[in-house]
Amino acid sequence: MTTSSTRRAFAALTAPRVAAELGERSVLCLPLGSVEQHGPHLPLNTDTVIAERFAHRLAAHVAGRYDLWVGPAVPYDLSPEHARTPGTVTVALHLYATLITTLVTEYTRSMRVGSVLLINGHGGNRGVLEAVVHQLRHSHGVTTCVLHPTALAASRIPLDSELPEVHAGALETALMLALDPDRVRLDLLPSEAFPDPGQRRAIGQLVLDRGVTWPWTSDDPALSTDGVIGGDPRKATPEVGQKLLTAALDASTHVLDRIDTATSHGPSQTLRRHYAPHV
């Protein structure tokens, strides 16, 4: 049965309906996830769930104003920081960049869609996706950008978190409790003190310091406890997760405004006007 959250699924259309439903002002949302460890309490596909379900909620949130369609999620990514833990699947850098570039090129070739919104659920993809969207703009003339829903939510709803939220902590757990609560197993978390406040300095130096980039790993006890880099997941609630989602949805509206303007005027002129140089 088609629900309000999935009726904008691109892959559910028949071929003739693609031409009838999508036009140059349509936006294709491509969720990007991962298969990687998310502590003892969250599933391997946490990032995929967040990206895909957020994409469908966004399409419903702006229905009547923007014409969003959600493509099939890409479940694989760049996860070398989690590669030492069971279940993590990570692809080579050049293969991932080629995959995303090829997919966007094919989507825009096969239909009249005017722009593509990459909805990224995994922070480790951020660097390569920044390069990819520049390449798509300059080499393919495609209007596209990357939306990071978890980062959007975190920047607008402050959490009472003992540590910065990086991976599988209170932030992602709250989002999953709002999006897919049956997959969250808080009972599997350790009963002892959790997390270790002493990890704050290492997280700041090895993960969050914008002045230097380190090849950190989530099995480093200086950074994480049981693969969690962030606040105590047991403090997460569905209510907090819903607030985070709402904040991220509201914050996404200006992104769609810019995409719509760029689609109307052509990507080169409008994006140059909207995005000033920064450091």
PDB file of C-alpha atoms in Angstrom:
ATOM      1  CA  MET A   1       0.000   0.000   0.000  1.00  0.00           C
ATOM      2  CA  THR A   2       1.249   3.470  -0.851  1.00  0.00           C
ATOM      3  CA  THR A   3       1.610   5.736   2.174  1.00  0.00           C
ATOM      4  CA  SER A   4       2.092   9.469   2.463  1.00  0.00           C
ATOM      5  CA  SER A   5       5.747   8.900   3.309  1.00  0.00           C
ATOM      6  CA  THR A   6       6.535   6.759   0.250  1.00  0.00           C
ATOM      7  CA  ARG A   7       4.201   7.931  -2.505  1.00  0.00           C
ATOM      8  CA  ARG A   8       7.020  10.070  -3.925  1.00  0.00           C
ATOM      9  CA  ALA A   9       9.224   7.024  -4.557  1.00  0.00           C
ATOM     10  CA  PHE A  10      10.749   7.432  -8.001  1.00  0.00           C
ATOM     11  CA  ALA A  11      11.432   3.729  -8.559  1.00  0.00           C
ATOM     12  CA  ALA A  12       7.750   2.865  -7.965  1.00  0.00           C
ATOM     13  CA  LEU A  13       6.760   4.734 -11.135  1.00  0.00           C
ATOM     14  CA  THR A  14       6.301   2.994 -14.454  1.00  0.00           C
ATOM     15  CA  ALA A  15       8.411   4.223 -17.366  1.00  0.00           C
ATOM     16  CA  PRO A  16       5.544   6.164 -19.041  1.00  0.00           C
ATOM     17  CA  ARG A  17       4.709   7.855 -15.735  1.00  0.00           C
ATOM     18  CA  VAL A  18       8.256   9.202 -15.392  1.00  0.00           C
ATOM     19  CA  ALA A  19       7.743  11.513 -18.361  1.00  0.00           C
ATOM     20  CA  ALA A  20       4.260  12.444 -17.134  1.00  0.00           C
ATOM     21  CA  GLU A  21       5.161  13.111 -13.495  1.00  0.00           C
ATOM     22  CA  LEU A  22       8.645  14.650 -13.581  1.00  0.00           C
ATOM     23  CA  GLY A  23       9.697  17.865 -15.267  1.00  0.00           C
ATOM     24  CA  GLU A  24      12.523  20.377 -15.311  1.00  0.00           C
ATOM     25  CA  ARG A  25      11.413  21.875 -11.975  1.00  0.00           C
ATOM     26  CA  SER A  26      11.383  18.450 -10.290  1.00  0.00           C
ATOM     27  CA  VAL A  27      14.085  17.549  -7.760  1.00  0.00           C
ATOM     28  CA  LEU A  28      15.363  14.001  -7.442  1.00  0.00           C
ATOM     29  CA  CYS A  29      16.508  13.141  -3.905  1.00  0.00           C
ATOM     30  CA  LEU A  30      19.176  10.459  -3.737  1.00  0.00           C
ATOM     31  CA  PRO A  31      19.662   9.061  -0.188  1.00  0.00           C
ATOM     32  CA  LEU A  32      23.235   8.018   0.599  1.00  0.00           C
ATOM     33  CA  GLY A  33      23.810   5.651   3.495  1.00  0.00           C
ATOM     34  CA  SER A  34      26.280   3.095   4.766  1.00  0.00           C
ATOM     35  CA  VAL A  35      26.795  -0.427   6.033  1.00  0.00           C
ATOM     36  CA  GLU A  36      28.958   0.052   9.115  1.00  0.00           C
ATOM     37  CA  GLN A  37      29.088  -0.557  12.841  1.00  0.00           C
ATOM     38  CA  HIS A  38      26.867   1.701  14.936  1.00  0.00           C
ATOM     39  CA  GLY A  39      27.680   0.442  18.392  1.00  0.00           C
ATOM     40  CA  PRO A  40      25.973  -2.537  20.030  1.00  0.00           C
ATOM     41  CA  HIS A  41      22.491  -0.978  19.853  1.00  0.00           C
ATOM     42  CA  LEU A  42      21.943   0.363  16.311  1.00  0.00           C
ATOM     43  CA  PRO A  43      21.759  -1.552  13.015  1.00  0.00           C
ATOM     44  CA  LEU A  44      24.514  -1.499  10.402  1.00  0.00           C
ATOM     45  CA  ASN A  45      22.264   0.422   8.008  1.00  0.00           C
ATOM     46  CA  THR A  46      21.487   3.254  10.449  1.00  0.00           C
ATOM     47  CA  ASP A  47      22.801   5.936   8.085  1.00  0.00           C
ATOM     48  CA  THR A  48      20.773   4.515   5.209  1.00  0.00           C
ATOM     49  CA  VAL A  49      17.591   4.481   7.289  1.00  0.00           C
ATOM     50  CA  ILE A  50      18.113   8.088   8.374  1.00  0.00           C
ATOM     51  CA  ALA A  51      18.896   9.332   4.859  1.00  0.00           C
ATOM     52  CA  GLU A  52      16.095   7.454   3.124  1.00  0.00           C
ATOM     53  CA  ARG A  53      13.330   8.161   5.620  1.00  0.00           C
ATOM     54  CA  PHE A  54      14.362  11.775   5.953  1.00  0.00           C
ATOM     55  CA  ALA A  55      14.176  12.102   2.162  1.00  0.00           C
ATOM     56  CA  HIS A  56      10.601  10.794   2.120  1.00  0.00           C
ATOM     57  CA  ARG A  57       9.621  13.048   5.017  1.00  0.00           C
ATOM     58  CA  LEU A  58      11.153  16.016   3.241  1.00  0.00           C
ATOM     59  CA  ALA A  59       9.202  15.249   0.069  1.00  0.00           C
ATOM     60  CA  ALA A  60       5.996  15.177   2.106  1.00  0.00           C
ATOM     61  CA  HIS A  61       6.992  18.246   4.136  1.00  0.00           C
ATOM     62  CA  VAL A  62       7.322  20.462   1.053  1.00  0.00           C
ATOM     63  CA  ALA A  63       4.562  18.884  -1.043  1.00  0.00           C
ATOM     64  CA  GLY A  64       2.583  21.551  -2.852  1.00  0.00           C
ATOM     65  CA  ARG A  65       5.585  23.870  -2.954  1.00  0.00           C
ATOM     66  CA  TYR A  66       8.300  21.697  -4.472  1.00  0.00           C
ATOM     67  CA  ASP A  67       8.172  18.582  -6.610  1.00  0.00           C
ATOM     68  CA  LEU A  68      10.514  16.135  -4.854  1.00  0.00           C
ATOM     69  CA  TRP A  69      10.980  12.496  -5.815  1.00  0.00           C
ATOM     70  CA  VAL A  70      13.049  10.006  -3.812  1.00  0.00           C
ATOM     71  CA  GLY A  71      15.311   7.588  -5.652  1.00  0.00           C
ATOM     72  CA  PRO A  72      16.535   4.237  -4.306  1.00  0.00           C
ATOM     73  CA  ALA A  73      19.062   4.628  -1.497  1.00  0.00           C
ATOM     74  CA  VAL A  74      22.744   3.933  -2.095  1.00  0.00           C
ATOM     75  CA  PRO A  75      23.667   1.701   0.863  1.00  0.00           C
ATOM     76  CA  TYR A  76      27.459   1.643   0.456  1.00  0.00           C
ATOM     77  CA  ASP A  77      29.951   4.364   1.240  1.00  0.00           C
ATOM     78  CA  LEU A  78      33.376   5.331   2.514  1.00  0.00           C
ATOM     79  CA  SER A  79      33.818   3.883   6.011  1.00  0.00           C
ATOM     80  CA  PRO A  80      37.538   3.217   6.507  1.00  0.00           C
ATOM     81  CA  GLU A  81      37.271   4.593  10.054  1.00  0.00           C
ATOM     82  CA  HIS A  82      35.003   1.642  10.948  1.00  0.00           C
ATOM     83  CA  ALA A  83      36.653  -1.019   8.766  1.00  0.00           C
ATOM     84  CA  ARG A  84      38.208  -2.876  11.706  1.00  0.00           C
ATOM     85  CA  THR A  85      34.817  -3.788  13.170  1.00  0.00           C
ATOM     86  CA  PRO A  86      32.578  -6.687  12.080  1.00  0.00           C
ATOM     87  CA  GLY A  87      29.945  -5.940   9.457  1.00  0.00           C
ATOM     88  CA  THR A  88      31.407  -2.734   8.049  1.00  0.00           C
ATOM     89  CA  VAL A  89      31.557  -2.555   4.244  1.00  0.00           C
ATOM     90  CA  THR A  90      33.587   0.270   2.702  1.00  0.00           C
ATOM     91  CA  VAL A  91      34.370   0.939  -0.962  1.00  0.00           C
ATOM     92  CA  ALA A  92      37.422   2.496  -2.578  1.00  0.00           C
ATOM     93  CA  LEU A  93      37.456   6.274  -2.834  1.00  0.00           C
ATOM     94  CA  HIS A  94      37.607   6.431  -6.631  1.00  0.00           C
ATOM     95  CA  LEU A  95      34.850   3.847  -7.008  1.00  0.00           C
ATOM     96  CA  TYR A  96      32.509   5.767  -4.725  1.00  0.00           C
ATOM     97  CA  ALA A  97      33.134   9.066  -6.504  1.00  0.00           C
ATOM     98  CA  THR A  98      32.566   7.359  -9.853  1.00  0.00           C
ATOM     99  CA  LEU A  99      29.388   5.669  -8.608  1.00  0.00           C
ATOM    100  CA  ILE A 100      27.740   8.885  -7.398  1.00  0.00           C
ATOM    101  CA  THR A 101      28.818  10.824 -10.485  1.00  0.00           C
ATOM    102  CA  THR A 102      27.500   8.079 -12.755  1.00  0.00           C
ATOM    103  CA  LEU A 103      24.180   7.803 -10.936  1.00  0.00           C
ATOM    104  CA  VAL A 104      23.496  11.545 -11.051  1.00  0.00           C
ATOM    105  CA  THR A 105      24.517  11.686 -14.708  1.00  0.00           C
ATOM    106  CA  GLU A 106      22.202   8.781 -15.572  1.00  0.00           C
ATOM    107  CA  TYR A 107      19.241  10.170 -13.649  1.00  0.00           C
ATOM    108  CA  THR A 108      19.503  13.517 -15.395  1.00  0.00           C
ATOM    109  CA  ARG A 109      20.012  11.806 -18.768  1.00  0.00           C
ATOM    110  CA  SER A 110      17.034   9.490 -18.500  1.00  0.00           C
ATOM    111  CA  MET A 111      14.428  12.094 -17.543  1.00  0.00           C
ATOM    112  CA  ARG A 112      13.730  15.811 -17.535  1.00  0.00           C
ATOM    113  CA  VAL A 113      14.508  16.294 -13.845  1.00  0.00           C
ATOM    114  CA  GLY A 114      16.227  19.643 -13.374  1.00  0.00           C
ATOM    115  CA  SER A 115      18.269  19.016 -10.233  1.00  0.00           C
ATOM    116  CA  VAL A 116      19.493  16.360  -7.826  1.00  0.00           C
ATOM    117  CA  LEU A 117      19.636  16.646  -4.036  1.00  0.00           C
ATOM    118  CA  LEU A 118      22.062  14.201  -2.423  1.00  0.00           C
ATOM    119  CA  ILE A 119      20.836  13.399   1.096  1.00  0.00           C
ATOM    120  CA  ASN A 120      23.828  12.093   2.986  1.00  0.00           C
ATOM    121  CA  GLY A 121      23.439  10.019   6.138  1.00  0.00           C
ATOM    122  CA  HIS A 122      27.149   9.282   6.700  1.00  0.00           C
ATOM    123  CA  GLY A 123      29.592  11.968   7.807  1.00  0.00           C
ATOM    124  CA  GLY A 124      32.542  10.135   6.269  1.00  0.00           C
ATOM    125  CA  ASN A 125      31.166  10.847   2.782  1.00  0.00           C
ATOM    126  CA  ARG A 126      31.282  14.614   3.223  1.00  0.00           C
ATOM    127  CA  GLY A 127      34.736  15.270   1.735  1.00  0.00           C
ATOM    128  CA  VAL A 128      34.350  13.274  -1.455  1.00  0.00           C
ATOM    129  CA  LEU A 129      30.776  14.505  -2.016  1.00  0.00           C
ATOM    130  CA  GLU A 130      31.975  18.103  -1.870  1.00  0.00           C
ATOM    131  CA  ALA A 131      34.375  17.342  -4.722  1.00  0.00           C
ATOM    132  CA  VAL A 132      31.712  15.409  -6.642  1.00  0.00           C
ATOM    133  CA  VAL A 133      29.138  18.211  -6.642  1.00  0.00           C
ATOM    134  CA  HIS A 134      31.759  20.643  -7.934  1.00  0.00           C
ATOM    135  CA  GLN A 135      32.593  18.195 -10.718  1.00  0.00           C
ATOM    136  CA  LEU A 136      28.924  17.709 -11.599  1.00  0.00           C
ATOM    137  CA  ARG A 137      28.425  21.456 -11.778  1.00  0.00           C
ATOM    138  CA  HIS A 138      31.461  22.239 -13.923  1.00  0.00           C
ATOM    139  CA  SER A 139      31.635  19.140 -16.128  1.00  0.00           C
ATOM    140  CA  HIS A 140      27.981  18.129 -16.429  1.00  0.00           C
ATOM    141  CA  GLY A 141      26.043  21.347 -15.789  1.00  0.00           C
ATOM    142  CA  VAL A 142      23.946  19.595 -13.157  1.00  0.00           C
ATOM    143  CA  THR A 143      22.325  21.620 -10.365  1.00  0.00           C
ATOM    144  CA  THR A 144      23.033  19.605  -7.240  1.00  0.00           C
ATOM    145  CA  CYS A 145      24.057  19.909  -3.603  1.00  0.00           C
ATOM    146  CA  VAL A 146      24.473  17.703  -0.560  1.00  0.00           C
ATOM    147  CA  LEU A 147      22.150  17.834   2.441  1.00  0.00           C
ATOM    148  CA  HIS A 148      23.379  16.374   5.749  1.00  0.00           C
ATOM    149  CA  PRO A 149      20.225  15.888   7.883  1.00  0.00           C
ATOM    150  CA  THR A 150      22.014  14.754  11.040  1.00  0.00           C
ATOM    151  CA  ALA A 151      24.312  17.787  10.992  1.00  0.00           C
ATOM    152  CA  LEU A 152      21.357  20.073  10.261  1.00  0.00           C
ATOM    153  CA  ALA A 153      19.479  18.689  13.237  1.00  0.00           C
ATOM    154  CA  ALA A 154      22.462  18.896  15.589  1.00  0.00           C
ATOM    155  CA  SER A 155      23.142  22.518  14.714  1.00  0.00           C
ATOM    156  CA  ARG A 156      19.596  23.572  15.635  1.00  0.00           C
ATOM    157  CA  ILE A 157      18.608  21.418  18.624  1.00  0.00           C
ATOM    158  CA  PRO A 158      21.275  21.372  21.366  1.00  0.00           C
ATOM    159  CA  LEU A 159      21.531  18.046  23.167  1.00  0.00           C
ATOM    160  CA  ASP A 160      22.460  17.463  26.789  1.00  0.00           C
ATOM    161  CA  SER A 161      25.407  15.348  25.695  1.00  0.00           C
ATOM    162  CA  GLU A 162      28.526  14.517  27.687  1.00  0.00           C
ATOM    163  CA  LEU A 163      30.640  14.333  24.523  1.00  0.00           C
ATOM    164  CA  PRO A 164      30.520  15.811  21.025  1.00  0.00           C
ATOM    165  CA  GLU A 165      28.132  13.812  18.858  1.00  0.00           C
ATOM    166  CA  VAL A 166      30.127  12.044  16.146  1.00  0.00           C
ATOM    167  CA  HIS A 167      28.829   8.498  15.747  1.00  0.00           C
ATOM    168  CA  ALA A 168      26.118   6.245  17.251  1.00  0.00           C
ATOM    169  CA  GLY A 169      25.639   8.443  20.310  1.00  0.00           C
ATOM    170  CA  ALA A 170      22.588  10.214  21.710  1.00  0.00           C
ATOM    171  CA  LEU A 171      21.921  12.127  18.463  1.00  0.00           C
ATOM    172  CA  GLU A 172      21.735   9.226  16.009  1.00  0.00           C
ATOM    173  CA  THR A 173      19.981   7.065  18.577  1.00  0.00           C
ATOM    174  CA  ALA A 174      17.261   9.695  19.057  1.00  0.00           C
ATOM    175  CA  LEU A 175      16.782   9.975  15.290  1.00  0.00           C
ATOM    176  CA  MET A 176      16.450   6.214  14.975  1.00  0.00           C
ATOM    177  CA  LEU A 177      13.958   6.103  17.855  1.00  0.00           C
ATOM    178  CA  ALA A 178      11.825   8.544  15.875  1.00  0.00           C
ATOM    179  CA  LEU A 179      12.297   6.856  12.485  1.00  0.00           C
ATOM    180  CA  ASP A 180      12.653   3.115  13.184  1.00  0.00           C
ATOM    181  CA  PRO A 181      12.259   2.421  16.918  1.00  0.00           C
ATOM    182  CA  ASP A 182      11.936  -1.349  16.562  1.00  0.00           C
ATOM    183  CA  ARG A 183      15.535  -1.525  15.347  1.00  0.00           C
ATOM    184  CA  VAL A 184      17.000   0.245  18.388  1.00  0.00           C
ATOM    185  CA  ARG A 185      18.306  -2.124  21.090  1.00  0.00           C
ATOM    186  CA  LEU A 186      19.171   0.006  24.107  1.00  0.00           C
ATOM    187  CA  ASP A 187      19.133  -3.156  26.213  1.00  0.00           C
ATOM    188  CA  LEU A 188      22.357  -4.246  24.511  1.00  0.00           C
ATOM    189  CA  LEU A 189      24.352  -1.277  25.757  1.00  0.00           C
ATOM    190  CA  PRO A 190      26.826  -1.889  28.614  1.00  0.00           C
ATOM    191  CA  SER A 191      25.543  -1.313  32.129  1.00  0.00           C
ATOM    192  CA  GLU A 192      28.726   0.325  33.418  1.00  0.00           C
ATOM    193  CA  ALA A 193      29.482   4.057  33.233  1.00  0.00           C
ATOM    194  CA  PHE A 194      29.085   5.198  29.654  1.00  0.00           C
ATOM    195  CA  PRO A 195      30.579   7.095  27.897  1.00  0.00           C
ATOM    196  CA  ASP A 196      34.034   8.032  29.230  1.00  0.00           C
ATOM    197  CA  PRO A 197      34.290  11.833  29.725  1.00  0.00           C
ATOM    198  CA  GLY A 198      38.034  11.500  29.216  1.00  0.00           C
ATOM    199  CA  GLN A 199      37.431  10.889  25.514  1.00  0.00           C
ATOM    200  CA  ARG A 200      36.399  14.498  24.914  1.00  0.00           C
ATOM    201  CA  ARG A 201      39.940  15.758  24.317  1.00  0.00           C
ATOM    202  CA  ALA A 202      40.827  12.967  21.885  1.00  0.00           C
ATOM    203  CA  ILE A 203      37.597  13.502  19.933  1.00  0.00           C
ATOM    204  CA  GLY A 204      38.362  17.200  19.658  1.00  0.00           C
ATOM    205  CA  GLN A 205      41.932  16.599  18.507  1.00  0.00           C
ATOM    206  CA  LEU A 206      41.533  13.594  16.209  1.00  0.00           C
ATOM    207  CA  VAL A 207      38.028  14.018  14.755  1.00  0.00           C
ATOM    208  CA  LEU A 208      36.746  17.575  15.064  1.00  0.00           C
ATOM    209  CA  ASP A 209      39.839  19.768  14.722  1.00  0.00           C
ATOM    210  CA  ARG A 210      39.344  21.608  11.404  1.00  0.00           C
ATOM    211  CA  GLY A 211      43.025  22.565  11.317  1.00  0.00           C
ATOM    212  CA  VAL A 212      44.280  19.000  10.846  1.00  0.00           C
ATOM    213  CA  THR A 213      42.913  15.722   9.448  1.00  0.00           C
ATOM    214  CA  TRP A 214      43.779  12.399  11.092  1.00  0.00           C
ATOM    215  CA  PRO A 215      42.885   8.866   9.904  1.00  0.00           C
ATOM    216  CA  TRP A 216      41.076   8.019  13.131  1.00  0.00           C
ATOM    217  CA  THR A 217      39.326   4.720  13.810  1.00  0.00           C
ATOM    218  CA  SER A 218      36.267   3.929  15.907  1.00  0.00           C
ATOM    219  CA  ASP A 219      37.992   1.013  17.652  1.00  0.00           C
ATOM    220  CA  ASP A 220      40.394   3.432  19.349  1.00  0.00           C
ATOM    221  CA  PRO A 221      39.482   3.368  23.085  1.00  0.00           C
ATOM    222  CA  ALA A 222      40.735   6.934  23.418  1.00  0.00           C
ATOM    223  CA  LEU A 223      37.841   7.967  21.143  1.00  0.00           C
ATOM    224  CA  SER A 224      35.008   5.529  21.584  1.00  0.00           C
ATOM    225  CA  THR A 225      33.280   3.066  23.870  1.00  0.00           C
ATOM    226  CA  ASP A 226      31.919   0.018  22.052  1.00  0.00           C
ATOM    227  CA  GLY A 227      32.024   1.942  18.773  1.00  0.00           C
ATOM    228  CA  VAL A 228      30.062   4.910  20.140  1.00  0.00           C
ATOM    229  CA  ILE A 229      31.591   8.373  19.792  1.00  0.00           C
ATOM    230  CA  GLY A 230      29.180  10.713  21.524  1.00  0.00           C
ATOM    231  CA  GLY A 231      26.833  11.066  24.448  1.00  0.00           C
ATOM    232  CA  ASP A 232      25.071   8.259  26.281  1.00  0.00           C
ATOM    233  CA  PRO A 233      22.578   6.681  23.827  1.00  0.00           C
ATOM    234  CA  ARG A 234      20.404   5.620  26.780  1.00  0.00           C
ATOM    235  CA  LYS A 235      19.431   9.270  27.226  1.00  0.00           C
ATOM    236  CA  ALA A 236      17.897   9.398  23.754  1.00  0.00           C
ATOM    237  CA  THR A 237      14.100   9.530  23.387  1.00  0.00           C
ATOM    238  CA  PRO A 238      11.670   9.443  20.440  1.00  0.00           C
ATOM    239  CA  GLU A 239      10.474  12.919  21.412  1.00  0.00           C
ATOM    240  CA  VAL A 240      13.960  14.367  21.088  1.00  0.00           C
ATOM    241  CA  GLY A 241      14.376  12.519  17.808  1.00  0.00           C
ATOM    242  CA  GLN A 242      11.183  14.053  16.445  1.00  0.00           C
ATOM    243  CA  LYS A 243      12.333  17.537  17.451  1.00  0.00           C
ATOM    244  CA  LEU A 244      15.607  16.935  15.643  1.00  0.00           C
ATOM    245  CA  LEU A 245      13.789  15.780  12.518  1.00  0.00           C
ATOM    246  CA  THR A 246      11.445  18.754  12.548  1.00  0.00           C
ATOM    247  CA  ALA A 247      14.351  21.159  12.900  1.00  0.00           C
ATOM    248  CA  ALA A 248      16.212  19.532  10.024  1.00  0.00           C
ATOM    249  CA  LEU A 249      13.119  19.554   7.794  1.00  0.00           C
ATOM    250  CA  ASP A 250      12.497  23.231   8.467  1.00  0.00           C
ATOM    251  CA  ALA A 251      16.148  24.058   7.832  1.00  0.00           C
ATOM    252  CA  SER A 252      16.014  22.287   4.465  1.00  0.00           C
ATOM    253  CA  THR A 253      13.501  24.724   2.995  1.00  0.00           C
ATOM    254  CA  HIS A 254      16.122  27.365   2.148  1.00  0.00           C
ATOM    255  CA  VAL A 255      18.165  24.691   0.370  1.00  0.00           C
ATOM    256  CA  LEU A 256      15.224  23.903  -1.883  1.00  0.00           C
ATOM    257  CA  ASP A 257      14.689  27.618  -2.464  1.00  0.00           C
ATOM    258  CA  ARG A 258      18.233  27.880  -3.804  1.00  0.00           C
ATOM    259  CA  ILE A 259      17.902  24.756  -5.916  1.00  0.00           C
ATOM    260  CA  ASP A 260      14.688  26.068  -7.423  1.00  0.00           C
ATOM    261  CA  THR A 261      16.295  29.394  -8.283  1.00  0.00           C
ATOM    262  CA  ALA A 262      19.368  27.663  -9.712  1.00  0.00           C
ATOM    263  CA  THR A 263      17.175  25.417 -11.858  1.00  0.00           C
ATOM    264  CA  SER A 264      15.328  28.457 -13.183  1.00  0.00           C
ATOM    265  CA  HIS A 265      18.440  30.441 -14.107  1.00  0.00           C
ATOM    266  CA  GLY A 266      21.031  27.763 -14.779  1.00  0.00           C
ATOM    267  CA  PRO A 267      23.474  26.372 -12.187  1.00  0.00           C
ATOM    268  CA  SER A 268      26.527  28.501 -12.971  1.00  0.00           C
ATOM    269  CA  GLN A 269      24.970  31.954 -12.534  1.00  0.00           C
ATOM    270  CA  THR A 270      22.835  31.294  -9.478  1.00  0.00           C
ATOM    271  CA  LEU A 271      25.261  29.143  -7.504  1.00  0.00           C
ATOM    272  CA  ARG A 272      27.977  31.750  -7.970  1.00  0.00           C
ATOM    273  CA  ARG A 273      25.614  34.347  -6.515  1.00  0.00           C
ATOM    274  CA  HIS A 274      24.487  32.200  -3.557  1.00  0.00           C
ATOM    275  CA  TYR A 275      27.791  30.734  -2.409  1.00  0.00           C
ATOM    276  CA  ALA A 276      30.446  33.250  -1.408  1.00  0.00           C
ATOM    277  CA  PRO A 277      34.029  32.068  -0.687  1.00  0.00           C
ATOM    278  CA  HIS A 278      34.614  30.949   2.891  1.00  0.00           C
ATOM    279  CA  VAL A 279      37.343  29.500   5.058  1.00  0.00           C
TER     280      VAL A 279
END
